XYZ file of C-alpha atoms in Angstrom:
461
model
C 24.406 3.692 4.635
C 24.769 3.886 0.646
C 24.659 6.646 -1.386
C 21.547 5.477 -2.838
C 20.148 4.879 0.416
C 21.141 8.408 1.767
C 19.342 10.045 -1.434
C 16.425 7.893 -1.204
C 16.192 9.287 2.408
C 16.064 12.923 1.557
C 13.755 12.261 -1.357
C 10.986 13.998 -0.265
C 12.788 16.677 1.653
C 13.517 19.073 -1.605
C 14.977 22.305 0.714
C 18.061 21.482 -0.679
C 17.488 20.302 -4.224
C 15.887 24.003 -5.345
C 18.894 25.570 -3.896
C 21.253 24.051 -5.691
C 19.092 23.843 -9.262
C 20.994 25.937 -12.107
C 20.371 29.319 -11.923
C 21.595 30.035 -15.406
C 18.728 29.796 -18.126
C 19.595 28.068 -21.712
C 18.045 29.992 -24.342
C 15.711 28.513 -27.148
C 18.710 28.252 -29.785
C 21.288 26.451 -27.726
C 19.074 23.952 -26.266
C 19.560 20.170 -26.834
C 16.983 18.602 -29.366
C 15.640 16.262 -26.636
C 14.277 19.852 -24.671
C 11.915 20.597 -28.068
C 9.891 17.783 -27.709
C 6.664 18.100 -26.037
C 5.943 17.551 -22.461
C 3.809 14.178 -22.707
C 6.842 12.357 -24.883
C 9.048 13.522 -21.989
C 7.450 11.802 -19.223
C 6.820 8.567 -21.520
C 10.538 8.965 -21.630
C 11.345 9.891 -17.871
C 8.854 6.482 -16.877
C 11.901 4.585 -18.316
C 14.090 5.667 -15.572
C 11.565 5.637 -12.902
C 12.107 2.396 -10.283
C 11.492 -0.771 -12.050
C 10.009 -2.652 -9.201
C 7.775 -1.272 -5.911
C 8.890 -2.081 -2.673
C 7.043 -5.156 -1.510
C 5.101 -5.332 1.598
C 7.454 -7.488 3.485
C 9.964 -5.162 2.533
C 8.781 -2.301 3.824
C 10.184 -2.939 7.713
C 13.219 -2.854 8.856
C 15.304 -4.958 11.711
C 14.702 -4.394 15.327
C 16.313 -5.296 18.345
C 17.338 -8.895 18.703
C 15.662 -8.913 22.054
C 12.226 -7.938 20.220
C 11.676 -10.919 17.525
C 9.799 -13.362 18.205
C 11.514 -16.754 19.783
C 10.758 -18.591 16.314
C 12.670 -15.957 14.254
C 16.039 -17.635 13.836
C 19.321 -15.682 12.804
C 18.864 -17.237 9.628
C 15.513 -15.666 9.186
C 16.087 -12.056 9.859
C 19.053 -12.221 7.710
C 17.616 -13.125 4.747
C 15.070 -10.767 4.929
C 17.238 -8.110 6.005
C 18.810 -8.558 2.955
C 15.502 -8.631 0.825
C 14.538 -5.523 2.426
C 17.952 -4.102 1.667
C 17.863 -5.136 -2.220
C 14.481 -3.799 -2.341
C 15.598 -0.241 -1.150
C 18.789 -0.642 -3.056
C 17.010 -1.102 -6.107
C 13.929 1.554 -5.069
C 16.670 3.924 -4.374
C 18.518 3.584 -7.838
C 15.853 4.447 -10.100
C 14.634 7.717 -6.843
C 18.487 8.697 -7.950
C 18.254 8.963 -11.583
C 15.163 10.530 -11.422
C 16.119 13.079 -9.214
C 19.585 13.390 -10.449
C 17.136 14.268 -14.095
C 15.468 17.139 -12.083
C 18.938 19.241 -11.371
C 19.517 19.566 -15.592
C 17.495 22.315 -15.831
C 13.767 23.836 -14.880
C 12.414 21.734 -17.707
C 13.391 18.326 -16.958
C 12.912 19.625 -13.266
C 8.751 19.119 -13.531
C 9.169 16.149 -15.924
C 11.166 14.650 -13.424
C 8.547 15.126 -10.750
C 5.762 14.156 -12.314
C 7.123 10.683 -12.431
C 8.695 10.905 -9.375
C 5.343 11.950 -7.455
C 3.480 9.666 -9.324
C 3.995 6.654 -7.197
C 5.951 7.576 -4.287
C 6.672 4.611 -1.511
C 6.986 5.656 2.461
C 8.716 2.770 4.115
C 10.454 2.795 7.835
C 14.009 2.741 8.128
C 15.924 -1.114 6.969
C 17.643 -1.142 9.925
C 16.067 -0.002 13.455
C 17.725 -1.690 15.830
C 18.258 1.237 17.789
C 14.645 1.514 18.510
C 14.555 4.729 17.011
C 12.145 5.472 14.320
C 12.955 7.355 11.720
C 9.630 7.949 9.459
C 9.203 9.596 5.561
C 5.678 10.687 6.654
C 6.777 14.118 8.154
C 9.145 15.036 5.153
C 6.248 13.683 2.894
C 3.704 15.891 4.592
C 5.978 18.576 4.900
C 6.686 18.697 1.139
C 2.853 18.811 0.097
C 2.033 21.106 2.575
C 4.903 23.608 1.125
C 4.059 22.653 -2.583
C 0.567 21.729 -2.877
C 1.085 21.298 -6.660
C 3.360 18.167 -6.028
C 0.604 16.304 -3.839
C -1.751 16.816 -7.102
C 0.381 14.843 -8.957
C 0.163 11.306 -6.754
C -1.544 8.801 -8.004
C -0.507 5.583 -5.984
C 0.815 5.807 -2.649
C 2.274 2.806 -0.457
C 2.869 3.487 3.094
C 4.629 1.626 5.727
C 3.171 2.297 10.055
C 3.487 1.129 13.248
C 0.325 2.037 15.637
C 0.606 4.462 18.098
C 4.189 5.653 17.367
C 5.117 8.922 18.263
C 6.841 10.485 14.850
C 10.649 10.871 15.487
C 13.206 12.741 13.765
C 16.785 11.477 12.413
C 18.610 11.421 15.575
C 21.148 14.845 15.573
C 20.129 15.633 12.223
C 18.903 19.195 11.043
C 15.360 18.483 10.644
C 13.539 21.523 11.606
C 10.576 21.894 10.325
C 8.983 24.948 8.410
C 7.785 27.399 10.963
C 6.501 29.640 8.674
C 2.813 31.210 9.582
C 1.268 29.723 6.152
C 2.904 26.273 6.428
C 1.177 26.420 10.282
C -2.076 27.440 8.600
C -1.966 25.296 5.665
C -1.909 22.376 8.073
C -5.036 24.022 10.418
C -7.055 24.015 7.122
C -6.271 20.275 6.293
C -7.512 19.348 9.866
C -10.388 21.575 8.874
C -11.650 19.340 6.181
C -11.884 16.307 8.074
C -14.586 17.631 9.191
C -14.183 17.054 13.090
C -16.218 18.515 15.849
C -15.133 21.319 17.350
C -13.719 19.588 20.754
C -12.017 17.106 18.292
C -10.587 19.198 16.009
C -8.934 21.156 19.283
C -7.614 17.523 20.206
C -6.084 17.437 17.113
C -4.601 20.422 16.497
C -2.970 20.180 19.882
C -2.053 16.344 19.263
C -0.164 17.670 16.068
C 2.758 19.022 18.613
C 3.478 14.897 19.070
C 1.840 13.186 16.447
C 1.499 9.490 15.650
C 2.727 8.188 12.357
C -1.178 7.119 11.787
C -2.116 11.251 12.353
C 0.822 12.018 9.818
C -0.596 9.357 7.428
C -4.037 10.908 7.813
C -3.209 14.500 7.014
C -1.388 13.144 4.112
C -4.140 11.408 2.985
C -6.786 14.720 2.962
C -3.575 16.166 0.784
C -3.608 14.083 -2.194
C -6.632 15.142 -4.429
C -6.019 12.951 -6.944
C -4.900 9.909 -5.261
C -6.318 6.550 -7.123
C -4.237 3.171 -5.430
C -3.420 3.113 -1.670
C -1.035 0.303 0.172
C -1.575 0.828 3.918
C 0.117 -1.505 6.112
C 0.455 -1.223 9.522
C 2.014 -3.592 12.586
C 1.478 -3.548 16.243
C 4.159 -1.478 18.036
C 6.851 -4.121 19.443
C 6.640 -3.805 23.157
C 10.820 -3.727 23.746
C 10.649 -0.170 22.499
C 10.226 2.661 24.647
C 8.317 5.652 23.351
C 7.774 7.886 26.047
C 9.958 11.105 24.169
C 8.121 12.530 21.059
C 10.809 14.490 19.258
C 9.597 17.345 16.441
C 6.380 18.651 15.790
C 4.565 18.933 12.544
C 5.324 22.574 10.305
C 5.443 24.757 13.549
C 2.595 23.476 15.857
C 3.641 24.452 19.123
C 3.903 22.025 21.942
C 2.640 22.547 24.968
C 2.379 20.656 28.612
C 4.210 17.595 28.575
C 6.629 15.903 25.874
C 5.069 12.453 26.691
C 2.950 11.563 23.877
C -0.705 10.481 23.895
C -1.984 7.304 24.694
C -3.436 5.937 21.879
C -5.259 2.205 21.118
C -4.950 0.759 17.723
C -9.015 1.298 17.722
C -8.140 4.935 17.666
C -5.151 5.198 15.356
C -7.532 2.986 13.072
C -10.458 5.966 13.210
C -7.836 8.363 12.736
C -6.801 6.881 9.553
C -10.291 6.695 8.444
C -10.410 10.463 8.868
C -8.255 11.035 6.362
C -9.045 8.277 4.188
C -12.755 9.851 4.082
C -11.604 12.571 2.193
C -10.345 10.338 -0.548
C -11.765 8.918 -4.269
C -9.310 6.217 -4.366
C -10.358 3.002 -6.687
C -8.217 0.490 -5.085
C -7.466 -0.104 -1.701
C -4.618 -2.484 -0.555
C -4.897 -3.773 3.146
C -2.976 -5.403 5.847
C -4.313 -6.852 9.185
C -4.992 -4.575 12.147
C -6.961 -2.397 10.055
C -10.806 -3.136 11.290
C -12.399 -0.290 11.751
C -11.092 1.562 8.470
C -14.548 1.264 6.821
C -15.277 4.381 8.661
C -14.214 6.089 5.469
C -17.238 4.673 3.505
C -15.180 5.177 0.514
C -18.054 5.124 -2.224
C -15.234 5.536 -5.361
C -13.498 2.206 -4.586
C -14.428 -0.523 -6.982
C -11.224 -3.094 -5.890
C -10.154 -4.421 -2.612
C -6.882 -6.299 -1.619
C -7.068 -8.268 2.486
C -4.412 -10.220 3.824
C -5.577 -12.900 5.763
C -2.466 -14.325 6.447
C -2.027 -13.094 10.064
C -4.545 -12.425 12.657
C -7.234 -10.175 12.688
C -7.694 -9.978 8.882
C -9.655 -6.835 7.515
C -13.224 -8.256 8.120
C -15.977 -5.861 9.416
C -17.743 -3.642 7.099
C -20.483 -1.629 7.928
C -23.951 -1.306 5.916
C -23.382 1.407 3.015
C -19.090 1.153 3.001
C -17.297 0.216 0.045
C -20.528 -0.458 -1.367
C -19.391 -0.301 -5.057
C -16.275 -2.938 -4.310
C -16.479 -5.058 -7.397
C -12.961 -6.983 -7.489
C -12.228 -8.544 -3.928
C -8.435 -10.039 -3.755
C -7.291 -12.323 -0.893
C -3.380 -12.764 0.277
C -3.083 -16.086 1.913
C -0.998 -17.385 4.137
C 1.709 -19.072 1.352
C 2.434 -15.466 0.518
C 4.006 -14.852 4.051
C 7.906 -15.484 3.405
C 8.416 -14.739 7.508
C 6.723 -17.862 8.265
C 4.263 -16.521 10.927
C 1.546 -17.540 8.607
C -2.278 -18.072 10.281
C -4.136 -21.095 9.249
C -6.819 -19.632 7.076
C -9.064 -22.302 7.893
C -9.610 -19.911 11.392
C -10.385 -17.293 8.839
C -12.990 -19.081 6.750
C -16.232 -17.970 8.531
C -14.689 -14.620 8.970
C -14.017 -14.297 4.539
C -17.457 -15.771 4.281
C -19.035 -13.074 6.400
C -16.807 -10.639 4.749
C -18.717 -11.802 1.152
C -21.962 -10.901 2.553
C -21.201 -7.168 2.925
C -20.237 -5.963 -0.493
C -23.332 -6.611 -2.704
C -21.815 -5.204 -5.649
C -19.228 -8.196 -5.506
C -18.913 -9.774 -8.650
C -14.754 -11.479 -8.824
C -13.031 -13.193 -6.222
C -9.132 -13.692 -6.658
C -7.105 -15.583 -4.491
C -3.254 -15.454 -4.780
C -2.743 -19.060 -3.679
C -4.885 -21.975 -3.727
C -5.356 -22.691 -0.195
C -7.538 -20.377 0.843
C -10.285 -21.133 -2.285
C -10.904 -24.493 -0.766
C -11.763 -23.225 2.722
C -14.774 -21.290 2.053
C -18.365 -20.803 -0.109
C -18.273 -18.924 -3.077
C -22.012 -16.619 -3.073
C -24.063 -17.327 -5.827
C -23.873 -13.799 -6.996
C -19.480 -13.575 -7.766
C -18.829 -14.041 -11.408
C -15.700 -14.802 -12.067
C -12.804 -16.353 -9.670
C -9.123 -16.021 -10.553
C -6.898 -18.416 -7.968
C -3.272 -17.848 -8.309
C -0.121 -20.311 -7.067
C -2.794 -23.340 -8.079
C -2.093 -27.248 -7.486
C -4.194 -30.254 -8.039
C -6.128 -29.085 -4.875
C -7.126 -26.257 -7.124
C -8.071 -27.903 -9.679
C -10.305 -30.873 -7.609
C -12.480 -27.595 -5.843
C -12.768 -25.862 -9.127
C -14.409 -29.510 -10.268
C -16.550 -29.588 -6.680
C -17.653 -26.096 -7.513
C -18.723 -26.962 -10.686
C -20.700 -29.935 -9.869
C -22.295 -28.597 -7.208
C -23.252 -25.298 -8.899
C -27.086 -23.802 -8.639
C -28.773 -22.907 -11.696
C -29.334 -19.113 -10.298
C -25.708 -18.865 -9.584
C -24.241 -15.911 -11.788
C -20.394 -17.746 -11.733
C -19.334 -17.972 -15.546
C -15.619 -17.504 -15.619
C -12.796 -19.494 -13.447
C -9.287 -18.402 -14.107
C -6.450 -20.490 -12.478
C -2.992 -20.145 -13.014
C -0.674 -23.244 -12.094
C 2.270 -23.035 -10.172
C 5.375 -22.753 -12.352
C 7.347 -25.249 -10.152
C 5.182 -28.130 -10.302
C 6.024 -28.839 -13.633
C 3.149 -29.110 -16.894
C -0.299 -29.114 -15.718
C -1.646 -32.319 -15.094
C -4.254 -33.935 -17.896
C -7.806 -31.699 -17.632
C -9.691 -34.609 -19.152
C -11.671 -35.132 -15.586
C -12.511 -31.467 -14.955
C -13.349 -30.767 -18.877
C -17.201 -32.886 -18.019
C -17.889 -30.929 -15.517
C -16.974 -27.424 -16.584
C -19.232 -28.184 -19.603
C -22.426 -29.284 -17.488
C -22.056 -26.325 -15.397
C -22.024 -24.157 -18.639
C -18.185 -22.298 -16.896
C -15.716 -21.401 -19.015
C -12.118 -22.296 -17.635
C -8.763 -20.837 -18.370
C -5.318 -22.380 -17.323
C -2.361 -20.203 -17.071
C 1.274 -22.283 -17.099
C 4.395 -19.853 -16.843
C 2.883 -16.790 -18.027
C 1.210 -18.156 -21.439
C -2.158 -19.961 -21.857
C -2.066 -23.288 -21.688
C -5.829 -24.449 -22.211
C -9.425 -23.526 -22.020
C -12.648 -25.515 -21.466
C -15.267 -23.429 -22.683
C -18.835 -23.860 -24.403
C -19.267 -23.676 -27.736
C -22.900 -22.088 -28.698
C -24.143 -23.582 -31.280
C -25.016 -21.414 -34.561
């Protein structure tokens, strides 16, 4: 493992970065110019040296065993995105370095330095765990927040990376021992206490905590963050090579008890669990995987934008009366953005993203980020604008059937499509430009980043 990687790791475990901060204090007349300027030109400055691009959601699992892919993942295929997964780490890890590398100058760069670093943390598993051994950020994370509160206040988007019902392990002969401390113990009891469990629940939890999933982890995490805005939760079915019958650690000093052989849980369960957390909340945008029905639980009545995949089975679909009832934005991944190739037709999902329409009634834009799925379903007569990214001329022929077959109560006024950039210059719009007029729909085409033309109406003075 790099360097990079190695720091990266130990990110959000900071025991050893305030023991080895400067003791020494620089007084007010030797201190570099760059210390005099206020804090908010600081952090404009420290954003400069903060990572320059997320870690994707493909990215953000590792290798496993050989004997756990799937028959149609060739050597080919895992090693390419092994090595996506590895660049993407590399170059997470680079900017996680200077940043932190910022924070041992002195105590003033120290909070600059976190408040970018905190801002938009990332919790991926391991790249590489073919040894079937998990080695999750979650506890350090939690760990870190629990022990400094202050630093939890200052996340604003949080992406993190699970696999349902997984007992949390610990780096494998590593020091990891966990703050036993009698307000680190109680700090945890009171964030169980807000979600607001019964009684006989809460018990199950607390005692749960001595062997907790990564999902529980995630949860009290979650009920941490005050002032948490964007949240990427992805999660994947537990691969069924890997045994995970020893639960190793506990979480800040809950003691174990009975036996060491973790809970049963169903993904139903680890789903509600998540909700828990996710109750306690305000985020505005919510970024989803499949495998995550059930999550509406949280109700969520802050969230105004809403990201699905429906590339894979069991898309995000079911959403109860009065949950996420202020979703205004809706935006669907497709199966072309799969690079794995275990892509689901979304033609099986069509009825599914059609009932899915029906239960946020403050709904107003639809964006797709490829073409296919647009075609495959019916627009309600309430959205107002669509947005379809990765475009072709199927696009472009449903955009025309959508127009012409357009009600005079629907509310759509705005269609945004942006071409793909290796199909060369957009075809002639002569043949839509008739029908974007009649239906009174203003249309803009996007080429490579720049405008390329717009059909709109021109009211007449």
């Amino acid at each position: 493992m790099s360097a990079n990687e190695e720091s990266w790791k130990d990110t959000f475990n900071l025991e050893g970065l305030y023991n080895s901060l400067p003791r020494k204090r620089t007084t007010d007349g030797n201190s570099p110019q760059l210390l005099k300027l206020p804090d908010e030109i600081l952090c404009h400055i420290a954003n400069y040296l903060a990572p320059v691009e997320a870690i994707g959601k493909y990215n953000g699992y590792g290798l496993i065993n050989d004997h756990c892919n799937r028959p149609s993942d060739t050597g080919t295929t895992r090693t390419v995105l092994h090595m996506r997964a590895s660049e993407a780490r590399r170059s997470y890890a680079t900017g996680v370095q200077t940043l932190l590398s910022l924070a041992l100058t002195c105590k003033r760069l120290r909070s600059v330095a976190y408040d970018v670093l905190y801002r938009r943390p990332a919790l991926p598993q391991p790249v590489d765990m073919r040894n079937g051994h998990l080695v999750s950020a979650l506890p350090r994370f939690l760990q870190t927040i629990v022990e400094r509160p202050e630093l939890g206040g200052l996340v604003r988007h949080l992406a993190v990376w699970l696999w349902i019902a997984y007992p949390v392990r610990q780096v494998h002969g590593a020091d990891e021992r966990a703050c036993v401390c009698g307000g680190c113990t109680q700090k945890v009891r009171s964030i169980v206490d807000a979600l607001r469990l019964p009684e006989h629940e809460k018990s199950k939890w607390l005692e749960t905590l001595a062997c907790p999933t990564e999902a529980m982890v995630c949860s009290l995490v979650l009920a941490s963050l005050p002032n948490l805005q964007t949240l990427e939760l992805y999660v994947r079915p537990l691969p069924s090579c890997w045994n995970h019958e020893v639960c190793v650690g506990s979480i800040c000093g809950i003691e174990k008890r009975g036996s060491d052989r973790p809970p049963v849980m169903t993904d139903t369960s680890e789903v509600t669990v998540l909700s828990r957390g996710l109750a306690l909340t305000r985020i505005h945008t919510l970024i989803l995987s499949t495998d995550l029905n059930g999550l509406n639980r949280a109700g969520l009545p802050s969230l105004t934008t809403l990201t699905l995949d429906f590339s894979k089975r069991n898309p995000f679909v079911m959403v109860a009366k009065g949950s996420f009832a202020n979703v205004a934005t809706l935006k669907i991944q497709g199966s072309a953005m799969d690079p794995t190739g275990h892509d689901q037709p979304f033609v099986d999902h069509q009825l599914k993203l059609e009932l899915l329409f029906s239960k946020l009634p403050q709904l107003r834009t639809l964006e797709f980020e490829t073409g296919l799925p647009a075609g495959t379903c019916t627009i309600p007569s309430w959205i107002e604008k669509i947005i379809i990214r990765d475009a072709d001329w199927n696009t472009l022929l449903w955009a025309q059937y959508i127009e012409e077959t357009r009600v005079a109560s629907s509310a759509l006024r705005h269609i945004e499509v942006y071409w793909r950039g290796d199909y060369g210059v957009p075809p002639a719009l002569v043949s839509i430009e008739g029908s974007a007029i009649q239906a009174r729909v203003t249309e803009v085409f996007m080429w490579k980043g720049s405008c390329w033309e717009v059909l709109e109406i021109l009211e007449r003075v």
